[in-house]
Coordinates of C-alpha atoms and ligand atoms in Angstrom, one line a residue:
M1375 CA -7.8 -27.9 -11.8
T1376 CA -8.2 -30.1 -8.7
V1377 CA -7.0 -28.6 -5.5
S1378 CA -7.5 -30.4 -2.2
K1379 CA -7.0 -29.1 1.3
S1380 CA -3.7 -31.0 1.4
S1381 CA -2.4 -29.8 -2.0
S1382 CA 1.1 -28.2 -1.8
L1383 CA 0.7 -24.4 -2.0
L1384 CA 3.5 -21.9 -2.2
I1385 CA 3.2 -18.2 -1.6
I1386 CA 5.9 -15.9 -2.9
G1387 CA 6.1 -12.9 -0.6
A1388 CA 5.2 -12.5 3.0
G1389 CA 4.2 -8.8 2.6
T1390 CA 0.7 -7.5 3.0
W1391 CA -1.1 -9.6 0.4
G1392 CA 1.0 -12.7 0.8
S1393 CA 0.3 -12.7 4.6
S1394 CA -3.4 -12.2 4.0
T1395 CA -3.4 -15.1 1.5
A1396 CA -1.6 -17.3 4.0
L1397 CA -4.1 -16.5 6.7
H1398 CA -7.2 -17.1 4.5
L1399 CA -5.8 -20.4 3.2
A1400 CA -5.1 -21.5 6.8
R1401 CA -8.6 -20.4 7.9
R1402 CA -10.2 -22.3 5.1
G1403 CA -8.4 -25.5 6.2
Y1404 CA -5.5 -25.8 3.7
T1405 CA -2.8 -27.7 5.5
N1406 CA 0.2 -27.6 3.3
V1407 CA 1.1 -23.9 2.8
T1408 CA 4.6 -22.5 2.6
V1409 CA 5.5 -18.8 2.3
L1410 CA 8.9 -17.6 1.0
D1411 CA 10.3 -14.1 1.6
P1412 CA 14.0 -12.8 1.5
Y1413 CA 13.4 -10.9 4.7
P1414 CA 12.1 -12.0 8.2
V1415 CA 8.6 -10.7 8.8
P1416 CA 8.0 -7.8 8.7
S1417 CA 10.0 -7.6 5.5
A1418 CA 12.2 -4.4 5.3
I1419 CA 10.9 -3.9 1.7
S1420 CA 7.2 -4.7 2.2
A1421 CA 5.1 -1.6 1.5
G1422 CA 3.1 -2.7 4.5
N1423 CA 6.0 -2.5 6.9
D1424 CA 5.1 0.9 8.3
V1425 CA 3.8 2.4 11.5
N1426 CA 0.5 3.3 10.0
K1427 CA -1.6 3.3 6.9
I1428 CA -4.9 5.0 6.0
I1429 CA -7.9 2.9 6.3
S1430 CA -10.8 4.3 4.3
S1431 CA -13.2 3.4 1.5
G1432 CA -11.9 6.0 -0.9
Q1433 CA -12.9 5.7 -4.5
Y1434 CA -10.7 6.0 -7.6
S1435 CA -13.3 5.4 -10.3
T1436 CA -16.3 7.3 -11.7
N1437 CA -17.8 4.2 -13.3
K1438 CA -20.9 2.9 -11.5
D1439 CA -20.0 -0.8 -11.7
E1440 CA -16.5 -0.2 -10.6
I1441 CA -17.7 2.0 -7.7
E1442 CA -20.0 -0.8 -6.6
I1443 CA -17.3 -3.4 -6.6
N1444 CA -14.8 -1.3 -4.8
D1445 CA -17.5 -0.5 -2.2
L1446 CA -17.9 -4.2 -1.7
L1447 CA -14.2 -4.8 -1.3
A1448 CA -14.0 -1.9 1.1
R1449 CA -16.9 -3.3 3.2
Q1450 CA -15.1 -6.7 3.4
A1451 CA -12.0 -4.9 4.6
F1452 CA -13.9 -2.9 7.2
E1453 CA -15.6 -6.0 8.4
G1454 CA -12.2 -7.3 9.3
W1455 CA -10.9 -4.1 10.9
N1456 CA -14.1 -3.6 12.9
N1457 CA -15.0 -7.2 13.9
D1458 CA -12.2 -9.7 13.4
P1459 CA -10.5 -10.0 16.9
L1460 CA -7.2 -10.5 15.0
F1461 CA -7.3 -7.1 13.3
K1462 CA -9.6 -5.0 15.5
P1463 CA -6.9 -4.0 18.0
Y1464 CA -4.8 -2.3 15.3
Y1465 CA -7.5 -0.1 13.8
H1466 CA -8.1 3.5 15.0
D1467 CA -11.3 5.1 13.9
T1468 CA -9.9 8.6 14.3
G1469 CA -11.7 10.2 11.3
L1470 CA -10.0 11.3 8.1
L1471 CA -9.7 14.7 6.4
M1472 CA -9.6 14.6 2.6
S1473 CA -8.7 18.0 1.2
A1474 CA -7.2 19.8 -1.8
C1475 CA -6.3 23.4 -2.8
T1476 CA -6.7 23.8 -6.6
S1477 CA -9.8 23.3 -8.7
A1478 CA -8.3 20.2 -10.4
G1479 CA -7.5 18.8 -7.0
L1480 CA -11.0 19.6 -5.7
D1481 CA -12.6 17.9 -8.7
R1482 CA -10.6 14.7 -8.0
L1483 CA -11.4 15.0 -4.3
G1484 CA -15.1 14.9 -5.3
V1485 CA -14.5 11.4 -6.8
K1486 CA -12.6 10.3 -3.8
V1487 CA -15.2 11.3 -1.2
R1488 CA -18.5 11.2 -3.0
P1489 CA -20.1 13.9 -0.8
E1490 CA -23.6 13.4 -2.3
D1491 CA -24.1 10.0 -0.7
D1492 CA -22.4 10.4 2.7
S1493 CA -24.0 12.0 5.7
N1494 CA -21.0 11.3 7.8
L1495 CA -19.1 14.1 6.0
V1496 CA -18.5 17.6 7.2
E1497 CA -17.4 20.2 4.6
L1498 CA -14.6 22.4 5.6
S1499 CA -13.6 25.6 3.8
K1500 CA -12.1 28.1 6.3
P1501 CA -8.7 27.8 8.0
E1502 CA -10.4 27.8 11.3
D1503 CA -12.5 24.7 10.3
F1504 CA -9.2 22.8 9.7
R1505 CA -7.5 24.0 12.9
Q1506 CA -10.5 22.8 15.0
L1507 CA -9.8 19.2 13.9
A1508 CA -7.2 19.2 16.7
P1509 CA -8.8 20.5 19.9
S1510 CA -5.3 20.5 21.6
G1511 CA -4.4 23.3 19.2
V1512 CA -1.5 21.6 17.3
L1513 CA -3.0 22.4 13.9
R1514 CA -1.8 26.0 14.1
G1515 CA -1.1 26.6 10.4
D1516 CA -2.9 29.0 8.0
F1517 CA -4.2 26.2 5.7
P1518 CA -4.0 28.5 2.7
N1519 CA -6.7 27.7 0.1
W1520 CA -7.5 24.4 1.8
R1521 CA -10.9 23.0 1.2
G1522 CA -12.1 19.5 2.1
Y1523 CA -14.3 17.0 3.7
F1524 CA -13.9 15.5 7.2
H1525 CA -15.2 11.9 7.6
R1526 CA -16.1 11.9 11.3
S1527 CA -15.9 8.1 11.6
G1528 CA -15.7 5.0 9.5
A1529 CA -12.1 5.9 8.5
G1530 CA -8.8 6.3 10.2
W1531 CA -5.6 4.4 10.4
A1532 CA -4.2 1.0 11.3
H1533 CA -0.9 0.1 12.9
A1534 CA 0.3 -1.5 9.7
R1535 CA 3.4 -3.4 10.8
N1536 CA 1.8 -4.8 13.9
A1537 CA -1.4 -5.9 12.0
L1538 CA 0.8 -7.6 9.4
V1539 CA 2.8 -9.4 12.0
A1540 CA -0.4 -10.5 13.8
A1541 CA -1.7 -12.0 10.5
V1542 CA 1.5 -13.9 10.0
K1543 CA 1.6 -15.2 13.6
E1544 CA -2.0 -16.4 13.3
A1545 CA -1.3 -18.1 10.0
Q1546 CA 1.8 -19.8 11.6
R1547 CA -0.3 -20.9 14.6
L1548 CA -2.8 -22.5 12.1
G1549 CA 0.1 -24.4 10.5
V1550 CA 1.5 -22.2 7.6
K1551 CA 5.2 -22.5 7.2
F1552 CA 7.2 -19.3 6.7
V1553 CA 10.7 -19.6 5.2
T1554 CA 12.3 -16.2 5.4
G1555 CA 15.6 -14.5 5.1
T1556 CA 18.3 -14.7 2.4
P1557 CA 19.2 -17.0 0.7
Q1558 CA 16.7 -19.5 1.9
G1559 CA 13.5 -17.4 1.4
K1560 CA 14.6 -15.4 -1.6
V1561 CA 13.0 -16.6 -4.8
I1562 CA 15.2 -16.3 -7.8
T1563 CA 13.0 -17.9 -10.4
L1564 CA 9.7 -19.6 -10.9
I1565 CA 9.8 -23.2 -12.2
F1566 CA 8.3 -23.0 -15.7
E1567 CA 7.3 -26.5 -17.0
N1568 CA 4.9 -27.5 -19.8
N1569 CA 3.5 -24.0 -20.1
D1570 CA 2.8 -24.0 -16.4
V1571 CA 4.4 -22.9 -13.1
K1572 CA 5.3 -25.7 -10.7
G1573 CA 6.8 -23.8 -7.8
A1574 CA 10.0 -21.7 -7.3
V1575 CA 13.7 -21.9 -6.7
T1576 CA 15.3 -20.0 -3.9
A1577 CA 18.8 -18.4 -3.8
D1578 CA 20.2 -21.3 -1.8
G1579 CA 19.4 -23.5 -4.8
K1580 CA 16.5 -25.3 -3.2
I1581 CA 13.7 -26.3 -5.4
W1582 CA 10.2 -25.7 -4.0
R1583 CA 7.8 -27.7 -6.1
A1584 CA 4.2 -26.9 -5.5
E1585 CA 0.9 -27.8 -7.0
Q1586 CA -0.2 -24.2 -6.9
T1587 CA 1.9 -21.1 -6.6
F1588 CA 0.7 -17.6 -5.5
M1589 CA 2.6 -14.5 -6.8
C1590 CA 2.3 -11.9 -4.0
A1591 CA 5.7 -10.2 -4.4
G1592 CA 4.3 -6.7 -4.6
A1593 CA 6.6 -4.3 -6.5
S1594 CA 9.0 -7.2 -7.1
A1595 CA 6.5 -9.4 -8.9
G1596 CA 7.6 -8.3 -12.4
Q1597 CA 11.0 -9.9 -11.7
F1598 CA 9.5 -13.3 -12.1
L1599 CA 7.0 -13.1 -14.8
D1600 CA 6.2 -11.0 -17.9
F1601 CA 3.3 -8.9 -16.8
K1602 CA 2.8 -7.5 -20.2
Q1603 CA 3.2 -3.9 -18.9
Q1604 CA 0.3 -4.3 -16.4
L1605 CA 2.7 -3.5 -13.5
R1606 CA 4.7 -0.3 -12.9
P1607 CA 6.8 -0.4 -9.8
T1608 CA 6.4 3.1 -8.4
A1609 CA 7.9 4.5 -5.2
W1610 CA 6.6 7.0 -2.6
T1611 CA 8.4 8.7 0.2
L1612 CA 7.8 8.8 4.0
V1613 CA 9.6 10.4 6.9
H1614 CA 9.2 10.5 10.7
I1615 CA 9.6 13.3 13.2
A1616 CA 10.3 12.3 16.8
L1617 CA 8.3 14.1 19.5
S1618 CA 9.3 14.6 23.1
P1619 CA 7.3 12.6 25.7
E1620 CA 5.6 15.9 26.8
E1621 CA 4.6 16.8 23.3
R1622 CA 3.1 13.4 22.4
A1623 CA -0.2 14.0 24.3
F1624 CA -1.0 17.1 22.4
Y1625 CA -0.8 15.3 19.0
K1626 CA -2.6 12.1 20.2
N1627 CA -6.0 11.7 18.7
L1628 CA -5.3 13.8 15.6
P1629 CA -7.4 12.5 12.8
V1630 CA -5.6 11.6 9.6
I1631 CA -5.0 14.8 7.7
F1632 CA -4.7 14.2 3.9
N1633 CA -4.3 16.8 1.3
I1634 CA -4.2 15.0 -2.1
E1635 CA -1.9 17.7 -3.5
K1636 CA 0.5 17.9 -0.6
G1637 CA 0.6 14.9 1.6
F1638 CA -0.7 13.4 4.8
F1639 CA 0.2 12.7 8.4
F1640 CA -1.1 10.8 11.5
E1641 CA -1.1 11.0 15.2
P1642 CA 2.2 9.8 16.7
D1643 CA 2.7 6.0 17.1
E1644 CA 2.5 4.9 20.7
E1645 CA 5.7 2.9 20.8
N1646 CA 8.2 5.5 19.6
G1647 CA 6.2 8.8 19.8
E1648 CA 7.0 9.6 16.1
I1649 CA 4.8 11.3 13.6
K1650 CA 4.8 9.8 10.1
I1651 CA 4.5 12.2 7.2
C1652 CA 4.2 11.4 3.5
D1653 CA 4.5 14.1 0.8
E1654 CA 2.0 13.3 -2.0
H1655 CA 3.0 13.2 -5.6
P1656 CA 2.4 10.9 -8.6
G1657 CA 5.4 8.7 -7.6
Y1658 CA 9.0 8.0 -8.7
T1659 CA 10.0 5.3 -11.1
N1660 CA 13.4 3.8 -11.8
M1661 CA 13.2 3.2 -15.5
K1662 CA 15.7 0.9 -17.2
K1663 CA 15.6 -0.9 -20.6
S1664 CA 15.1 -4.6 -20.2
A1665 CA 17.0 -7.1 -22.3
D1666 CA 14.4 -7.0 -25.1
G1667 CA 14.4 -3.2 -25.1
T1668 CA 11.1 -2.7 -23.3
P1669 CA 11.2 -0.1 -20.5
Q1670 CA 10.8 -1.3 -17.0
S1671 CA 10.9 0.3 -13.6
I1672 CA 13.1 -1.6 -11.2
P1673 CA 12.6 -1.2 -7.4
F1674 CA 15.6 -0.7 -5.1
E1675 CA 15.9 -0.2 -1.3
R1676 CA 16.9 3.1 0.3
T1677 CA 16.2 4.4 3.8
Q1678 CA 16.5 8.1 2.7
V1679 CA 14.3 10.3 0.6
P1680 CA 15.1 12.8 -2.1
K1681 CA 15.8 16.3 -0.8
E1682 CA 13.0 17.6 -2.9
S1683 CA 10.7 15.3 -1.0
E1684 CA 12.0 16.7 2.3
A1685 CA 11.2 20.2 1.1
R1686 CA 7.6 19.1 0.2
V1687 CA 7.1 17.6 3.7
R1688 CA 8.4 20.8 5.3
A1689 CA 6.0 22.9 3.1
L1690 CA 3.1 20.7 4.2
L1691 CA 4.1 21.1 7.8
S1692 CA 4.4 24.9 7.5
E1693 CA 0.8 25.1 6.3
T1694 CA -0.5 22.8 9.0
M1695 CA 1.8 22.4 12.0
P1696 CA 4.5 25.1 11.5
Q1697 CA 5.9 24.4 14.9
L1698 CA 7.3 21.1 13.4
A1699 CA 8.4 22.4 10.0
N1700 CA 12.1 22.7 10.9
R1701 CA 12.5 19.6 13.1
P1702 CA 15.0 17.0 12.1
F1703 CA 13.7 13.7 10.7
S1704 CA 14.3 10.6 12.7
F1705 CA 13.6 8.2 9.9
A1706 CA 13.0 8.2 6.1
R1707 CA 12.5 5.7 3.4
I1708 CA 11.2 5.1 -0.1
C1709 CA 8.5 2.6 -0.3
W1710 CA 7.5 0.6 -3.5
C1711 CA 4.2 -0.5 -4.8
A1712 CA 3.1 -1.7 -8.2
D1713 CA 0.6 0.4 -10.2
T1714 CA -1.7 -1.1 -12.8
P1715 CA -2.8 1.1 -15.7
N1716 CA -6.2 1.7 -14.0
R1717 CA -5.3 1.3 -10.4
E1718 CA -7.5 -1.8 -10.1
F1719 CA -5.9 -5.0 -8.7
I1720 CA -4.7 -8.1 -10.5
I1721 CA -6.2 -11.2 -8.7
D1722 CA -6.6 -14.1 -11.1
R1723 CA -5.5 -17.5 -12.1
H1724 CA -2.9 -16.9 -14.9
P1725 CA -4.6 -17.8 -18.2
H1726 CA -1.4 -19.4 -19.7
H1727 CA 0.1 -20.9 -16.5
P1728 CA -2.8 -22.6 -14.9
S1729 CA -1.1 -23.4 -11.6
L1730 CA -0.2 -19.8 -10.9
I1731 CA -2.4 -17.4 -9.0
L1732 CA -1.7 -13.7 -9.1
G1733 CA -2.3 -11.5 -6.1
C1734 CA -0.6 -8.3 -7.1
G1735 CA -1.0 -4.8 -8.5
A1736 CA -2.1 -3.3 -5.2
S1737 CA -1.6 0.1 -6.9
G1738 CA -0.6 2.2 -3.9
R1739 CA -3.8 1.6 -2.0
G1740 CA -3.7 -2.0 -1.0
F1741 CA -2.8 -2.0 2.6
K1742 CA -6.4 -1.4 3.9
Y1743 CA -7.5 -4.8 2.5
L1744 CA -5.1 -6.8 4.7
P1745 CA -7.9 -8.5 6.6
S1746 CA -9.9 -9.5 3.5
I1747 CA -7.9 -9.5 0.2
G1748 CA -6.5 -13.0 0.9
G1749 CA -10.1 -14.2 0.7
I1750 CA -10.5 -13.1 -2.9
I1751 CA -7.0 -14.5 -3.7
V1752 CA -8.1 -17.9 -2.3
D1753 CA -11.4 -17.5 -4.2
A1754 CA -9.2 -17.3 -7.3
L1755 CA -7.6 -20.6 -6.3
E1756 CA -11.0 -22.1 -5.8
G1757 CA -12.4 -20.7 -9.0
K1758 CA -15.2 -18.8 -7.3
V1759 CA -14.4 -15.1 -7.6
P1760 CA -17.8 -13.5 -8.3
Q1761 CA -18.0 -12.6 -12.0
K1762 CA -18.3 -8.8 -11.5
I1763 CA -15.2 -8.8 -9.3
H1764 CA -13.4 -11.0 -11.7
D1765 CA -14.1 -8.7 -14.6
L1766 CA -12.5 -5.8 -12.7
V1767 CA -9.4 -7.6 -11.3
K1768 CA -8.6 -10.1 -14.0
W1769 CA -5.3 -10.6 -15.8
D1770 CA -5.7 -8.3 -18.8
P1771 CA -2.7 -7.6 -21.1
E1772 CA -5.0 -5.3 -23.2
I1773 CA -4.8 -2.6 -20.5
G1774 CA -1.0 -2.7 -20.6
K1775 CA -0.7 -2.2 -24.4
N1776 CA 1.2 0.9 -25.3
R1777 CA 1.3 1.8 -21.7
N1778 CA 2.0 5.4 -20.8
W1779 CA 4.7 5.0 -18.1
K1780 CA 4.3 8.6 -17.1
D1781 CA 0.6 8.4 -16.4
T1782 CA -0.1 10.1 -13.1
L1783 CA -3.2 7.9 -12.6
G1784 CA -5.2 10.8 -11.1
R1785 CA -2.6 11.7 -8.6
F1786 CA -1.4 15.2 -7.8
G1787 CA 1.4 16.8 -5.8
G1788 CA 5.0 17.9 -6.2
P1789 CA 5.5 18.7 -9.9
N1790 CA 2.2 16.9 -10.8
R1791 CA 4.1 14.4 -12.9
V1792 CA 5.7 11.0 -12.4
M1793 CA 9.3 11.6 -11.5
D1794 CA 12.3 9.2 -12.0
F1795 CA 15.0 8.5 -9.5
H1796 CA 17.7 9.0 -12.2
D1797 CA 16.9 12.8 -12.0
V1798 CA 17.3 13.0 -8.2
K1799 CA 20.6 14.8 -7.4
E1800 CA 20.4 15.0 -3.6
W1801 CA 19.1 12.7 -0.9
T1802 CA 18.6 13.1 2.9
N1803 CA 21.3 11.7 5.1
I1804 CA 19.4 10.2 8.0
R1805 CA 20.6 7.3 10.2
P1806 CA 19.0 4.2 8.8
R1807 CA 17.0 1.8 11.0
D1808 CA 16.5 -1.9 10.5
I1809 CA 12.8 -2.2 10.1
S1810 CA 12.9 -5.9 9.6
K1811 CA 13.5 -6.3 13.3
L1812 CA 10.5 -5.7 15.6
Ligands
FAD220 P1 4.4 -5.8 -0.2 O1 3.7 -5.6 1.1 O2 5.4 -4.9 -0.6 O3 4.9 -7.3 -0.2 C1 5.8 -7.8 -1.1 C2 6.6 -8.9 -0.5 O4 7.3 -9.6 -1.5 C3 7.6 -8.3 0.5 O5 7.5 -8.9 1.8 C4 8.9 -8.7 -0.1 O6 10.0 -8.9 0.9 C5 8.6 -9.9 -0.9 N1 9.6 -10.2 -1.9 C6 10.3 -9.4 -2.7 N2 11.2 -10.0 -3.4 C7 11.0 -11.4 -3.2 C8 11.6 -12.5 -3.6 N3 12.7 -12.5 -4.4 N4 11.2 -13.7 -3.1 C9 10.2 -13.8 -2.2 N5 9.5 -12.7 -1.8 C10 9.9 -11.5 -2.2 N6 -2.3 1.6 1.3 C11 -3.3 1.9 2.0 O7 -4.3 1.1 2.0 N7 -3.3 2.9 2.9 C12 -2.2 3.8 3.0 O8 -2.2 4.7 3.7 C13 -1.1 3.5 2.1 N8 0.0 4.3 2.2 C14 1.1 4.0 1.5 C15 2.2 4.8 1.6 C16 3.4 4.5 0.9 C17 4.6 5.4 1.1 C18 3.4 3.4 0.0 C19 4.5 3.1 -0.8 C20 2.2 2.6 -0.1 C21 1.1 2.9 0.6 N9 -0.1 2.1 0.5 C22 -1.2 2.4 1.3 C23 -0.1 0.9 -0.4 C24 0.1 -0.4 0.3 O9 1.2 -0.3 1.3 C25 0.4 -1.5 -0.7 O10 -0.5 -1.4 -1.7 C26 0.4 -2.9 -0.1 O11 1.2 -2.9 1.1 C27 1.0 -3.8 -1.1 O12 1.0 -5.1 -0.6 P2 1.8 -6.3 -1.4 O13 1.6 -7.5 -0.6 O14 1.4 -6.3 -2.8 O15 3.3 -5.8 -1.4
FSA221 O1 -6.4 6.2 0.9 C1 -5.4 5.6 0.5 O2 -5.4 4.5 0.0 C2 -4.1 6.3 0.6 S1 -2.8 5.5 -0.1 C3 -1.4 6.5 0.4 C4 -0.4 6.8 -0.7 O3 0.7 7.4 -0.2 C5 -1.0 7.5 -1.9 O4 -1.4 8.8 -1.4 C6 0.0 7.6 -3.0 O5 -0.6 8.3 -4.1 C7 0.4 6.3 -3.4 O6 -0.7 5.6 -3.9 C8 1.0 5.5 -2.2 O7 0.0 5.5 -1.2

């Protein structure tokens, strides 16, 4: 496969991984790169279009080789958050609490924090230990049965949307062309030709022929290609609570507080003074039968959350910051990601469509790699992904065989099972906000 710096390259999706890919291509000197997306950046349906995301080196595996590779990927990401002038302004090293309440949750937590090899961790076991994480006194709850580990530094949050937009602006400055909005940026099909992919067609009928095409459409990727059950679009839920200008100072500098059985929250964002809260659970699918009878989860947009999710958020608040537990929400949305069967990524040249590069399967943990993941995706283009990384992130239909669509993938919270939106009876009714406009 000969690729030159002037080859025509097409990226489908200007979300987290598509933007990172565009940036890395431009930084490596590729001069003919176009990105398509049905929304202006930041896309209203990008999982990365959010006020904040956790940045940590959390582990999901117990296998030594997989841990080593994931540590390497995390180090590459932190190199960007700590040292790349483009991303540094958006990272806040506030510290991160990882906690749980049940013995099953605590076992899982052990995997996620690996206390035995981290001297930066403080073990917390009493309600007072948790309350002291906020010297201003806003963590007033009883923290019933909470136990956990506080990472003092080397973990925190990033202003996700602003970092994403910064990456896109820099890619544009370096010459990448973004075609966004519907119909002109909305891909309706890939161009399949001679067992290969030769670009894409957009909803306005335009044919975008390309020598190499990158699939970075996140939870929507399965609409364009048969992923052999390697992707399961799964949604999570987030809400905001608006604080008064006087209150904001008290919540500022809160570390990220994460209970893997209940949910997590951050300090308020500086622009709007809102606190974002996510209730934790194994996710929601939207299962339908596809034409050939195989089950498929199909993403859809909604700027509301199920009422049961609201109840979980309020329960989390009543244990941690009870003074906020009854506040109205100022924003809510569901947010889609694509889970692989092992939560490892899919970054590979497609074995049967040699001009298609896959950069997907972010598995509900892929924002933190914004500064670096595009580098691996471009390595896949250039055929130089290190073997050990390749073995972990390769296209592998074997792992999708007989997929258990209800697998929680080690997640807890809510009913401790994967839910489906068909069973949701009641939703919140909060004024929607257009998050595709900055
Ligand atoms: P996206 O960012 O969703 O990008 C996909 C893009 O494809 C979008 O821009 C979309 O508009 C575009 N697209 C869709 N259809 C088309 C089409 N027809 N044509 C062209 N383009 C199209 N990760 C963390 O690291 N830390 C966290 O704290 C964290 N919290 C999360 C909280 C929630 C509620 C959720 C849902 C996810 C969270 N994640 C977190 C995961 C992280 O956000 C995702 O893994 C990551 O953003 C996925 O990036 P992506 O580029 O694959 O997908
Ligand atoms: O440390 C992290 O990568 C947190 S990802 C946040 C989250 O909401 C998960 O807790 C959830 O299980 C899902 O993966 C979506 O992202």
